[in-house]
Coordinates of C-alpha atoms and ligand atoms in Angstrom, one line a residue:
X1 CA 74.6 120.0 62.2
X2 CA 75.3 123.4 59.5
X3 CA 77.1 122.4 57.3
X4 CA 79.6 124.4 55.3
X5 CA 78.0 126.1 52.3
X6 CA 80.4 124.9 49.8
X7 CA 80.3 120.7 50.5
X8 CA 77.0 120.4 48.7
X9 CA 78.2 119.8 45.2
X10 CA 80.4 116.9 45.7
X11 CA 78.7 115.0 48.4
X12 CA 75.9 114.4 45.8
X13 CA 78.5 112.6 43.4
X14 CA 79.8 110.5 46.4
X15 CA 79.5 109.1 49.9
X16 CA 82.2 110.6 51.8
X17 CA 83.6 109.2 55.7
X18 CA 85.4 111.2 57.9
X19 CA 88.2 109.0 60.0
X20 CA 90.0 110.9 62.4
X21 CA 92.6 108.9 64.2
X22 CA 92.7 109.3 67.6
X23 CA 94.6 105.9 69.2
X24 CA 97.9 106.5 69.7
X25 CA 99.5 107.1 73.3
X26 CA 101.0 110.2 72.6
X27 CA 104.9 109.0 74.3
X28 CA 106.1 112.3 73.6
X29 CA 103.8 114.2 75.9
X30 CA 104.6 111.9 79.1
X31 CA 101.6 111.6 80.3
X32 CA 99.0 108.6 81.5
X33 CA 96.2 110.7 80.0
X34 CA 95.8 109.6 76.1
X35 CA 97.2 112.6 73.6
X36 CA 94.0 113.4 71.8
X37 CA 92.3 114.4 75.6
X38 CA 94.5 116.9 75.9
X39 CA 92.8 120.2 75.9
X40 CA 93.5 123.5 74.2
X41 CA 91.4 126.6 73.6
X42 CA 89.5 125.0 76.9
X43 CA 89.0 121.5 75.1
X44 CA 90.0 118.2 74.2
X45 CA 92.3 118.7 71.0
X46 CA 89.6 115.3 69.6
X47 CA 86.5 117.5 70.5
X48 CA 87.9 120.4 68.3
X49 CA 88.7 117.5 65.7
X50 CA 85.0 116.3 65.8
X51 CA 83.9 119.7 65.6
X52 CA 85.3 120.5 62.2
X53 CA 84.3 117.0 60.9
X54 CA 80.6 117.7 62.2
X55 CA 80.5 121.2 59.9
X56 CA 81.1 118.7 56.1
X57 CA 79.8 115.4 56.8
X58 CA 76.9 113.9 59.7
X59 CA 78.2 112.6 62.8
X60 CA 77.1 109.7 61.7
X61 CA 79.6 109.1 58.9
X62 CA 82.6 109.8 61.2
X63 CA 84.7 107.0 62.3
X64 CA 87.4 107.7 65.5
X65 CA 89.9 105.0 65.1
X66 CA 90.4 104.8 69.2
X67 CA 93.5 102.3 70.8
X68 CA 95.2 103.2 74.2
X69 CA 92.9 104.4 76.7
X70 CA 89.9 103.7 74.4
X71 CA 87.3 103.7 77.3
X72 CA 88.3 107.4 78.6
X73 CA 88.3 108.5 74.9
X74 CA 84.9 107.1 73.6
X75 CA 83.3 108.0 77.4
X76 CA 84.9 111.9 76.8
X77 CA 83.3 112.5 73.1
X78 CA 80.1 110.5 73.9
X79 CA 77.7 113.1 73.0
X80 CA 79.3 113.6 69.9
X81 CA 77.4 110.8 68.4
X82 CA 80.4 109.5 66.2
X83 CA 81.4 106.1 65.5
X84 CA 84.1 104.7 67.5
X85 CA 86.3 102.1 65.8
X86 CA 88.9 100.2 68.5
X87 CA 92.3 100.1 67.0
X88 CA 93.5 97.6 69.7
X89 CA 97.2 97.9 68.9
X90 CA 98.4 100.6 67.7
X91 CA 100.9 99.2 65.2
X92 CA 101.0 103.3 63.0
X93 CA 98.8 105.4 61.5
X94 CA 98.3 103.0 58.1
X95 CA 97.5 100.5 61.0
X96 CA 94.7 102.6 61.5
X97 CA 93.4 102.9 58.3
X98 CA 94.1 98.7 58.0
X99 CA 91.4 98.7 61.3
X100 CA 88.7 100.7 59.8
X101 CA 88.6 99.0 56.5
X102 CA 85.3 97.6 57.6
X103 CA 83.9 101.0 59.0
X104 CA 84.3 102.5 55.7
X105 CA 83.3 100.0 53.1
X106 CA 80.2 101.7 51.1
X107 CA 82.4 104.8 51.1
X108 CA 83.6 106.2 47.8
X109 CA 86.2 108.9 49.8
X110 CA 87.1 108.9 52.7
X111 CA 89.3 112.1 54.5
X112 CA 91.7 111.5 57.4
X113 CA 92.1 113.6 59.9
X114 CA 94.6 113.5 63.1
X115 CA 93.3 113.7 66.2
X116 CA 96.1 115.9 67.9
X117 CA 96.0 118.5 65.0
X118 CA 92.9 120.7 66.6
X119 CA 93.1 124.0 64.5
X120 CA 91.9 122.3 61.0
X121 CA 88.8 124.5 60.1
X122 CA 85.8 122.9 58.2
X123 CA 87.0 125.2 54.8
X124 CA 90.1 123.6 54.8
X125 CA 88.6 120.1 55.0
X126 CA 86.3 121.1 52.0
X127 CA 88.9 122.5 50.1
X128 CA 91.0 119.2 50.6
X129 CA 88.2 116.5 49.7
X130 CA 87.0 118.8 46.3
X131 CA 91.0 119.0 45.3
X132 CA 90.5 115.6 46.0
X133 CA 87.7 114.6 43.7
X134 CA 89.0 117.4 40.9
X135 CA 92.1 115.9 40.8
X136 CA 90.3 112.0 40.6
X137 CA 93.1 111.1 42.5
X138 CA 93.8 108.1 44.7
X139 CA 95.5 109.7 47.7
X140 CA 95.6 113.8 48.1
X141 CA 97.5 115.3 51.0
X142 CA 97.3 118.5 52.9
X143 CA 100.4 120.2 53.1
X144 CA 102.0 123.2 54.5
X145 CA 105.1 125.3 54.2
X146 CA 106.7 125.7 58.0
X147 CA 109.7 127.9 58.6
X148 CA 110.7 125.0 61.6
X149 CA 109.5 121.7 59.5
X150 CA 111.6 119.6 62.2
X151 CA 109.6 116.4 62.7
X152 CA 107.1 116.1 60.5
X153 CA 107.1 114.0 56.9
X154 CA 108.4 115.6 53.9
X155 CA 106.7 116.2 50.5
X156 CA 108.3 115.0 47.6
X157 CA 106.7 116.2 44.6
X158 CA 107.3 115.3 41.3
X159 CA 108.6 119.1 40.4
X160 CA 108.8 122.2 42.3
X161 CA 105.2 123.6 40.0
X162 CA 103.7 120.0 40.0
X163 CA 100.4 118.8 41.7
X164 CA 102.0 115.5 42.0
X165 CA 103.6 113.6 44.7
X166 CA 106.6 111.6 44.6
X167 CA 106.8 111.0 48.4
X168 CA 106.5 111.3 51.7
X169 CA 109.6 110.3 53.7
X170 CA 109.2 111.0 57.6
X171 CA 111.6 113.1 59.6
X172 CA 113.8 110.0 60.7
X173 CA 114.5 108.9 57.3
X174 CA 115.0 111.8 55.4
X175 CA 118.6 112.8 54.0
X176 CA 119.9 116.5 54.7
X177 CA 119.2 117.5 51.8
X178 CA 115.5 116.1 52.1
X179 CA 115.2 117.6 55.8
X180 CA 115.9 121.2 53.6
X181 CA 112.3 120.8 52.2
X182 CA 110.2 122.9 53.9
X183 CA 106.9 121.2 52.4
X184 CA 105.7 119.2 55.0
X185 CA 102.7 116.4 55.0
X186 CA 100.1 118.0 57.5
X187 CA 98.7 114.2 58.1
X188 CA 95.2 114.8 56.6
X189 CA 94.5 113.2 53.8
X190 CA 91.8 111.9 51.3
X191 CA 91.5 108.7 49.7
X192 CA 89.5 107.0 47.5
X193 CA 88.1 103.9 49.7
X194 CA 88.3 101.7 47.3
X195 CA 91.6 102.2 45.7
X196 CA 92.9 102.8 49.4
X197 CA 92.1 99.1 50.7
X198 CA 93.1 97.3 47.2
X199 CA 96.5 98.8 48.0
X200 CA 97.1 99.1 51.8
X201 CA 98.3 95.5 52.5
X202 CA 101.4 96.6 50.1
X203 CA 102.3 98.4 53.6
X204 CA 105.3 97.2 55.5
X205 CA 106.6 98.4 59.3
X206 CA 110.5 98.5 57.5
X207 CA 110.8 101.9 58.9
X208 CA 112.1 103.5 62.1
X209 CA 109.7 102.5 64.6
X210 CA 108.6 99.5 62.9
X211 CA 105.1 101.0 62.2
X212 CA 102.5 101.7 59.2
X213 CA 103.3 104.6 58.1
X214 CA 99.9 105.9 56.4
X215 CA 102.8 108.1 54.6
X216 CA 104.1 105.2 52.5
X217 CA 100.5 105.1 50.5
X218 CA 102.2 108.0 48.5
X219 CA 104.9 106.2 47.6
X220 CA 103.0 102.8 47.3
X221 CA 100.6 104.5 44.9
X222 CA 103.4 106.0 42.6
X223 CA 104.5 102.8 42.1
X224 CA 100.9 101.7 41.4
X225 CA 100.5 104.3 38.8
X226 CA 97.9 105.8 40.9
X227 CA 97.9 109.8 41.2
X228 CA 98.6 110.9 43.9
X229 CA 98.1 114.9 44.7
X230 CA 99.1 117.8 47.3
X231 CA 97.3 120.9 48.3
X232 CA 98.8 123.4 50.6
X233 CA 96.4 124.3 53.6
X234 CA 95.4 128.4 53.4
X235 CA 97.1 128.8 56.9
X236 CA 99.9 126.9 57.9
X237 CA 98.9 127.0 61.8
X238 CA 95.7 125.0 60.9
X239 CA 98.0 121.8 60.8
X240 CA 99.7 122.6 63.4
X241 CA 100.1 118.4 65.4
X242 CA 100.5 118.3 69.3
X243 CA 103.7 116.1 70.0
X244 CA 104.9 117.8 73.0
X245 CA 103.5 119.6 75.7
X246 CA 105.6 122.6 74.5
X247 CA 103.5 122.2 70.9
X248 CA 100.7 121.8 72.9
X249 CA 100.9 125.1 74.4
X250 CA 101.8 127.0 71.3
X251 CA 98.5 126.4 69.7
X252 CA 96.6 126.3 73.2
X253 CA 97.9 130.4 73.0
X254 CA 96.9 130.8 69.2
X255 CA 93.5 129.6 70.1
X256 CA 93.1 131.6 72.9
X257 CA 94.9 135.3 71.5
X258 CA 92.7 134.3 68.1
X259 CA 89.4 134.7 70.6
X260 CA 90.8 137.7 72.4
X261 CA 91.5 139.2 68.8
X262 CA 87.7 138.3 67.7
X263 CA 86.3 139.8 71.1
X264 CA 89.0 143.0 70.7
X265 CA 87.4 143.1 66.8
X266 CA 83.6 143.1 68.1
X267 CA 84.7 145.9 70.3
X268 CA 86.2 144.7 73.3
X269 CA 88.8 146.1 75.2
X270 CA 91.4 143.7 76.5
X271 CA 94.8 144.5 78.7
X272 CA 97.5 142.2 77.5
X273 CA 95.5 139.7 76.1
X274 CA 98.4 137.6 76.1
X275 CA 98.2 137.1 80.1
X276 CA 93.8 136.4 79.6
X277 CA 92.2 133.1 79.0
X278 CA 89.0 133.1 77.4
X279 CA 87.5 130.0 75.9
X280 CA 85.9 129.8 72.5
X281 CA 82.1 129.9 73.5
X282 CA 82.8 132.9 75.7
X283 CA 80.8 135.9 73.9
X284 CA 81.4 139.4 75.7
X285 CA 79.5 142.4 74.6
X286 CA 81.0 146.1 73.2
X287 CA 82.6 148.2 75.6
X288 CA 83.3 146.0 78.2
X289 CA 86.8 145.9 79.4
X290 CA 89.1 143.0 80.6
X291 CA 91.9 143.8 82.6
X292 CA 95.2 141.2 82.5
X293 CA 95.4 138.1 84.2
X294 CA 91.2 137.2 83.7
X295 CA 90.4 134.0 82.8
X296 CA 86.4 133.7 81.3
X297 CA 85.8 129.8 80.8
X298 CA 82.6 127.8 79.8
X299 CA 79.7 129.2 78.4
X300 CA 80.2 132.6 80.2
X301 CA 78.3 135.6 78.7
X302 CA 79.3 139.1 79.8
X303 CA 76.7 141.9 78.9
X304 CA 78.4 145.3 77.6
X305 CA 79.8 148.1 79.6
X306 CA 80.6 145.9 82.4
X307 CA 84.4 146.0 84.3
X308 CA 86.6 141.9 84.9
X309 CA 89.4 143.1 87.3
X310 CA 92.4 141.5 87.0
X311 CA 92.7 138.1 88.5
X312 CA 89.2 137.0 88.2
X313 CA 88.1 133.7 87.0
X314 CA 84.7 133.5 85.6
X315 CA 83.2 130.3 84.5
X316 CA 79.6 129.0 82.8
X317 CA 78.2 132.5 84.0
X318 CA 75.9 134.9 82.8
X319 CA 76.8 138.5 84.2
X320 CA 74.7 141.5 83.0
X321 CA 75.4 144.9 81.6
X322 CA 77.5 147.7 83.4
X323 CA 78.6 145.1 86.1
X324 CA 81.7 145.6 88.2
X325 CA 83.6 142.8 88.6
X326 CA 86.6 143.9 91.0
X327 CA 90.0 142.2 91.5
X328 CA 90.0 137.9 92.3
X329 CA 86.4 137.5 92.1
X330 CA 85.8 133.7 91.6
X331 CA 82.4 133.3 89.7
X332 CA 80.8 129.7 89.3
X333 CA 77.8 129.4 87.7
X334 CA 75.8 132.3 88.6
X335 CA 73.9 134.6 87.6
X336 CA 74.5 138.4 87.4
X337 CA 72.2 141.5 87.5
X338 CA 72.8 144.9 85.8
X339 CA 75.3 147.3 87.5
X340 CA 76.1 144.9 90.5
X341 CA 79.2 145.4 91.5
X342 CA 81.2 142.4 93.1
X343 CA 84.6 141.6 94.8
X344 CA 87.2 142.2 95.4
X345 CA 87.6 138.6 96.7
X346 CA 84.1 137.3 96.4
X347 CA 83.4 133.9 96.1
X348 CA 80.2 133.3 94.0
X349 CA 79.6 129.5 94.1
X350 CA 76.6 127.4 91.7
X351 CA 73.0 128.9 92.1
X352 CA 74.0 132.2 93.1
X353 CA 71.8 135.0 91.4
X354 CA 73.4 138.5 92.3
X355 CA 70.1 141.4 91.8
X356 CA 70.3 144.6 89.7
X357 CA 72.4 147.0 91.7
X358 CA 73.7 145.1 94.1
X359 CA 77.2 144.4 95.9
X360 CA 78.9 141.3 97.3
X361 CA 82.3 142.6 98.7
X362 CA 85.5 141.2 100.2
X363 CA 85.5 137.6 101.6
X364 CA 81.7 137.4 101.0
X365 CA 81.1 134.1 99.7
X366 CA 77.5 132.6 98.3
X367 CA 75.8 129.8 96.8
X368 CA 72.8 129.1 95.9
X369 CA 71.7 132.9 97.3
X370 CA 69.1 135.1 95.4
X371 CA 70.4 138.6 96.1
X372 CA 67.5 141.6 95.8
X373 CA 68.1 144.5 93.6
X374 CA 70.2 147.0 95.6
X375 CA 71.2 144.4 98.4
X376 CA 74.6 144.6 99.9
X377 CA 76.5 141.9 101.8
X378 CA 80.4 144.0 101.7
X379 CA 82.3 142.1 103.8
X380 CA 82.7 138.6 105.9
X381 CA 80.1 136.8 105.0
X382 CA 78.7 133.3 104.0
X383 CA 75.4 133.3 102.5
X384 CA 74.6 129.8 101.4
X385 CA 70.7 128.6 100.4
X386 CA 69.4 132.1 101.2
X387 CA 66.4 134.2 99.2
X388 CA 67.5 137.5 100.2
X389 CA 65.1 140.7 99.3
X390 CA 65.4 143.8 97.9
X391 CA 67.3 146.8 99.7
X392 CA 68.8 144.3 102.4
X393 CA 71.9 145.4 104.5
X394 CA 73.6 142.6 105.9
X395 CA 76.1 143.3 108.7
X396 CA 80.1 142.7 107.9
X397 CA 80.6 138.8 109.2
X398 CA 77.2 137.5 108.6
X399 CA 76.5 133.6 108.5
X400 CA 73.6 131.7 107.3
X401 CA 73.6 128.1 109.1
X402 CA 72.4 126.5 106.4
X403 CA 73.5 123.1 107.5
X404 CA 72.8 120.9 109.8
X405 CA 74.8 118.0 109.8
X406 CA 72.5 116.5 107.5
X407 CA 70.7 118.4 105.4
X408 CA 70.6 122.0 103.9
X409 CA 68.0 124.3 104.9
X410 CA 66.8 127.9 103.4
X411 CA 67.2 131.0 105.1
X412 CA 64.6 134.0 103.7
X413 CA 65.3 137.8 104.5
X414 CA 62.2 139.8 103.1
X415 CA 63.1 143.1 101.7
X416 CA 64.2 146.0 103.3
X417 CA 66.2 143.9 106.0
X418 CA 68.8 145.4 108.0
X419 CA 70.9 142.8 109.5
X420 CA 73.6 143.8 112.1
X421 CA 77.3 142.6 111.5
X422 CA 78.5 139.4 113.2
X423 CA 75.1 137.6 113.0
X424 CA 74.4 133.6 112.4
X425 CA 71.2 132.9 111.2
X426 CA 70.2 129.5 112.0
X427 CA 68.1 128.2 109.0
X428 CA 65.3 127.6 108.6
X429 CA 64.7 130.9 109.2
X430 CA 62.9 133.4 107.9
X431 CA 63.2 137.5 108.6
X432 CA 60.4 139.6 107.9
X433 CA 59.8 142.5 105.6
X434 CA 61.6 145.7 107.3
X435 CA 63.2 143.8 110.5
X436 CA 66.1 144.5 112.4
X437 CA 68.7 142.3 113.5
X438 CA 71.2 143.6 116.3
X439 CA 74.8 143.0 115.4
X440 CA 76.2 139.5 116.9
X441 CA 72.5 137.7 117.5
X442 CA 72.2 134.2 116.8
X443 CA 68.7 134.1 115.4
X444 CA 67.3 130.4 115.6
X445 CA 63.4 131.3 115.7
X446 CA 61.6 133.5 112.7
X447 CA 61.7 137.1 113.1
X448 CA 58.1 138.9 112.1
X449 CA 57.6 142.0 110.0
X450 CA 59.1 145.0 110.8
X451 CA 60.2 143.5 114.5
X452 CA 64.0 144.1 116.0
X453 CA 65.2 140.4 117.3
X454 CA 68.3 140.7 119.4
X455 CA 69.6 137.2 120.4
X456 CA 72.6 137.8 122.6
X457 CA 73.8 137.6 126.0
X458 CA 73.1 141.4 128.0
X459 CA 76.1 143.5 128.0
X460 CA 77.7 143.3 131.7
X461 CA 79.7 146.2 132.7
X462 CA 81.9 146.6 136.0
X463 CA 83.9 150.0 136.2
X464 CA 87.3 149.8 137.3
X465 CA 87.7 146.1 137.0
X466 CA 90.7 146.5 134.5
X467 CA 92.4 148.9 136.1
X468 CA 92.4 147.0 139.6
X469 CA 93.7 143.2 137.6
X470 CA 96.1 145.4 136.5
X471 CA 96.8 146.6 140.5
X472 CA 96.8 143.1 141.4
X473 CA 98.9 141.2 138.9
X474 CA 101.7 143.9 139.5
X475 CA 101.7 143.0 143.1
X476 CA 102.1 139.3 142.7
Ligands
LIG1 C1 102.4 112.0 61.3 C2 102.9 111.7 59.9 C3 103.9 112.8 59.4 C4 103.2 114.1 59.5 C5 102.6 114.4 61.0 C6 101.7 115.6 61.0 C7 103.0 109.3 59.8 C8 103.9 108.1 59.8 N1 103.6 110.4 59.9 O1 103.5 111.9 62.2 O2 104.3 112.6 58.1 O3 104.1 115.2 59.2 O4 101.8 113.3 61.3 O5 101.3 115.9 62.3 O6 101.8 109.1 59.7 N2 97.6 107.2 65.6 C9 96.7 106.1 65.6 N3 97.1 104.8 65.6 C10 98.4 104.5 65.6 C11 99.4 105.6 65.5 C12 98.9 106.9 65.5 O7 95.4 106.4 65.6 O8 98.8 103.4 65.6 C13 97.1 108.6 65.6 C14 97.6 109.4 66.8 O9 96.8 109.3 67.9 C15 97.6 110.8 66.2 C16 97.7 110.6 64.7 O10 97.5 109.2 64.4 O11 96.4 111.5 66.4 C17 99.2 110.9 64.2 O12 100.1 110.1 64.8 P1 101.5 110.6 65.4 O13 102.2 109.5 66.1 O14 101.2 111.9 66.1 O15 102.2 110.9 64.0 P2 103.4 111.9 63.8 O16 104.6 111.4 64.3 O17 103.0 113.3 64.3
LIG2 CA1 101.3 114.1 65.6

């Protein structure tokens, strides 16, 4: 993992854990999904969490405190290669702190993190543990000035100028005149390990909701003659906790306007990015334009030049310089070519590779498909486990039978195909170099080089017939 330039110094002087606690049920957000799963920006708020954690200190020294739903949380951040501690009852977050005591014995400092607060950057986390060590302080708190501070702790400090903390009381407890304060306690913190475990027992659940309140170390401490220190985080959004789905969607729409700003910055033009939803590994090259109401998920990677209609939704795709994409394209997976031009309403589904040049128009919907340069398949169609040549037409209403009932089977059309419109292709199949396909065949046996197969019934025509059912139905 890269680590932030700036952790170096300190780390050398101590061992420093990472606990991020991740247990609680999240009651507020009435949901049977566990808080920290949540996603914003595109993922789980506790993968964002990780993230940071991963840029100052290995995986390996960071401890997730894990309680209700424990299973989907630890099975969700598996590749993370973390340490999972199981905080079986989640009795507060000092609780948490009581169940990792083990975890983080060795440690000289450790910092704690929340798992719902997903904007903390790695700099902020560095700038908290040095404070931290500068200060040679027993507790340190991150803190932040919030025009609404409704619900969080408060920070009593010892005077307005002073490093010091008094307090913290939490939201519940705090007198109007405390609730004034506009100082709140972000929730990450940095102890020393050992002072934090020769103290925490001194914890009681006389509060509120009858927890451990992680809050009351300040306090505790105080009393202790311990210092205890604050530091105000450089951007008060980075602390920003997700209680509610309401505060889950205000920083799921910072995230996401924060990319559309960095994409507008490398010179990307975007129609009320407010409407757009681009997720953080998204990278989109200069002079590309994104009209309103786009969504580009996953590991998408748009080339320069290229045109994203409004309403289409792009994900884990790789689409090429100067492409079109037109109005409610749906792109899964695929692959892209230079100057193709797609949509509106195509459908292109895993495995699909779309060549230089070439269009897939309305209602034409593919998967696993290699399209030649310059191919076109415009309208109607369904091209599924198809290797489709160079400078092939394919007829409006075209279907590749690719199934069988059982298994899948390919269809090839060799370059320079022309296939007429209305025509199933009963796979496998293959059409040769330069054949023809007369609109509406159903073409079950392989068609050779520059042939013409023509698999309908004859056309039958009988003059007059219409005009004498007409005679007769208006006698009867
Ligand atoms: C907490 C702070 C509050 C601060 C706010 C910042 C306390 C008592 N209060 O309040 O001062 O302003 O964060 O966002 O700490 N958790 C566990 N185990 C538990 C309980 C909670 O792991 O037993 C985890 C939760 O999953 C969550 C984090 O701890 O990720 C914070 O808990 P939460 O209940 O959200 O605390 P707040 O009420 O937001
Ligand atoms: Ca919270």
């Amino acid at each position: 993992m890269p680590k932030a330039a700036n952790d170096k110094k300190p780390l050398s002087a101590s061992r420093t854990a990472i606990a991020i606690m991740a247990a609680g049920k999240g009651t507020r957000l009435k949901s049977k999904y566990p808080k920290v799963l949540h996603e914003a920006g595109g993922k789980p708020l506790l993968a964002h969490v990780i993230a940071a954690a991963a840029q100052i200190v290995p995986a390996s020294d960071i401890h997730v405190i894990i309680g209700h739903e424990a299973e989907l949380v630890r099975k969700a951040m598996a590749d993370s290669g973390v340490n999972f501690v199981l905080q079986q009852e989640q009795r507060g977050t000092g609780h948490a702190l009581m169940v990792a005591q083990q975890a983080l014995a060795g440690y000289d400092t450790v910092i704690v993190l929340s798992g719902d607060a997903p904007q903390i950057t790695p700099e902020t986390i560095a700038k908290l543990r040095d404070f931290h060590l500068a200060k040679k302080a027993a507790m340190t708190l991150l803190t932040a000035v919030l025009e609404r501070p409704t619900g969080y702790g408060r920070i009593l400090r010892k005077s307005a100028k002073s490093d010091d903390v008094r307090a913290i009381v939490e939201e519940k407890a705090a007198s109007p005149a405390q609730k004034i304060i506009r100082e709140i306690n972000a929730g990450f913190y940095a102890f020393s390990v050992p002072k934090l475990f020769r103290n925490i027992q001194k914890l009681s659940t006389n509060n509120a909701h009858g927890e451990f309140y992680l809050t009351d170390m300040a306090a505790i401490f105080g009393k202790a003659k311990e210092r205890v220190v604050a530091i105000e985080a450089n951007h008060p959004h980075e602390i920003l906790g997700s209680n509610t789905r309401a505060e889950l969607m205000e920083i799921d729409q910072h995230m996401r306007l924060g990319k559309c700003r960095q994409l507008m910055a490398d010179g990307v033009t975007i129609f009320f990015p407010h409407t757009c939803v681009i997720d953080n590994d998204v990278e989109v090259a200069a002079d590309t334009v994104i009209e309103p109401y786009v969504q580009i998920l996953g590991k998408s990677r748009i080339g320069a030049d290229c045109r994203i209609r409004s309403y289409s939704v792009i994900r884990n795709s790789e689409i090429a310089d100067g492409v079109v994409v037109r109005n409610g394209c749906v792109i899964d997976d695929s692959k892209v070519e230079p100057r193709a031009i797609l949509g509106p309403y195509s459908h292109l589904r895993p495995g699909s590779e779309i060549g230089e040049g070439a269009h897939v128009g309305n209602f034409v919907e593919t998967k696993k498909v290699k399209l030649g340069k310059g191919s076109k398949a415009n309208h109607l169609t369904y091209l599924g486990d198809a290797e489709v040549g160079a400078g092939v037409n394919i007829g409006a209403g075209t279907i590749t039978c690719n199934y069988d009932g059982a298994k899948k089977h390919t269809t090839v059309i060799e370059d320079g195909v022309f296939v007429g419109s209305d025509s199933t292709l009963v796979a496998p199949v293959k059409i040769g170099k330069g054949a023809y396909v007369a609109a509406a065949s159903c073409v079950t046996y392989d068609v050779p080089e520059d042939a013409l197969a023509l698999g309908r019934a004859r056309q039958v025509t009988k003059e007059g017939w219409a005009k004498a059912k007409r005679q007769a139905l208006c006698k009867s």
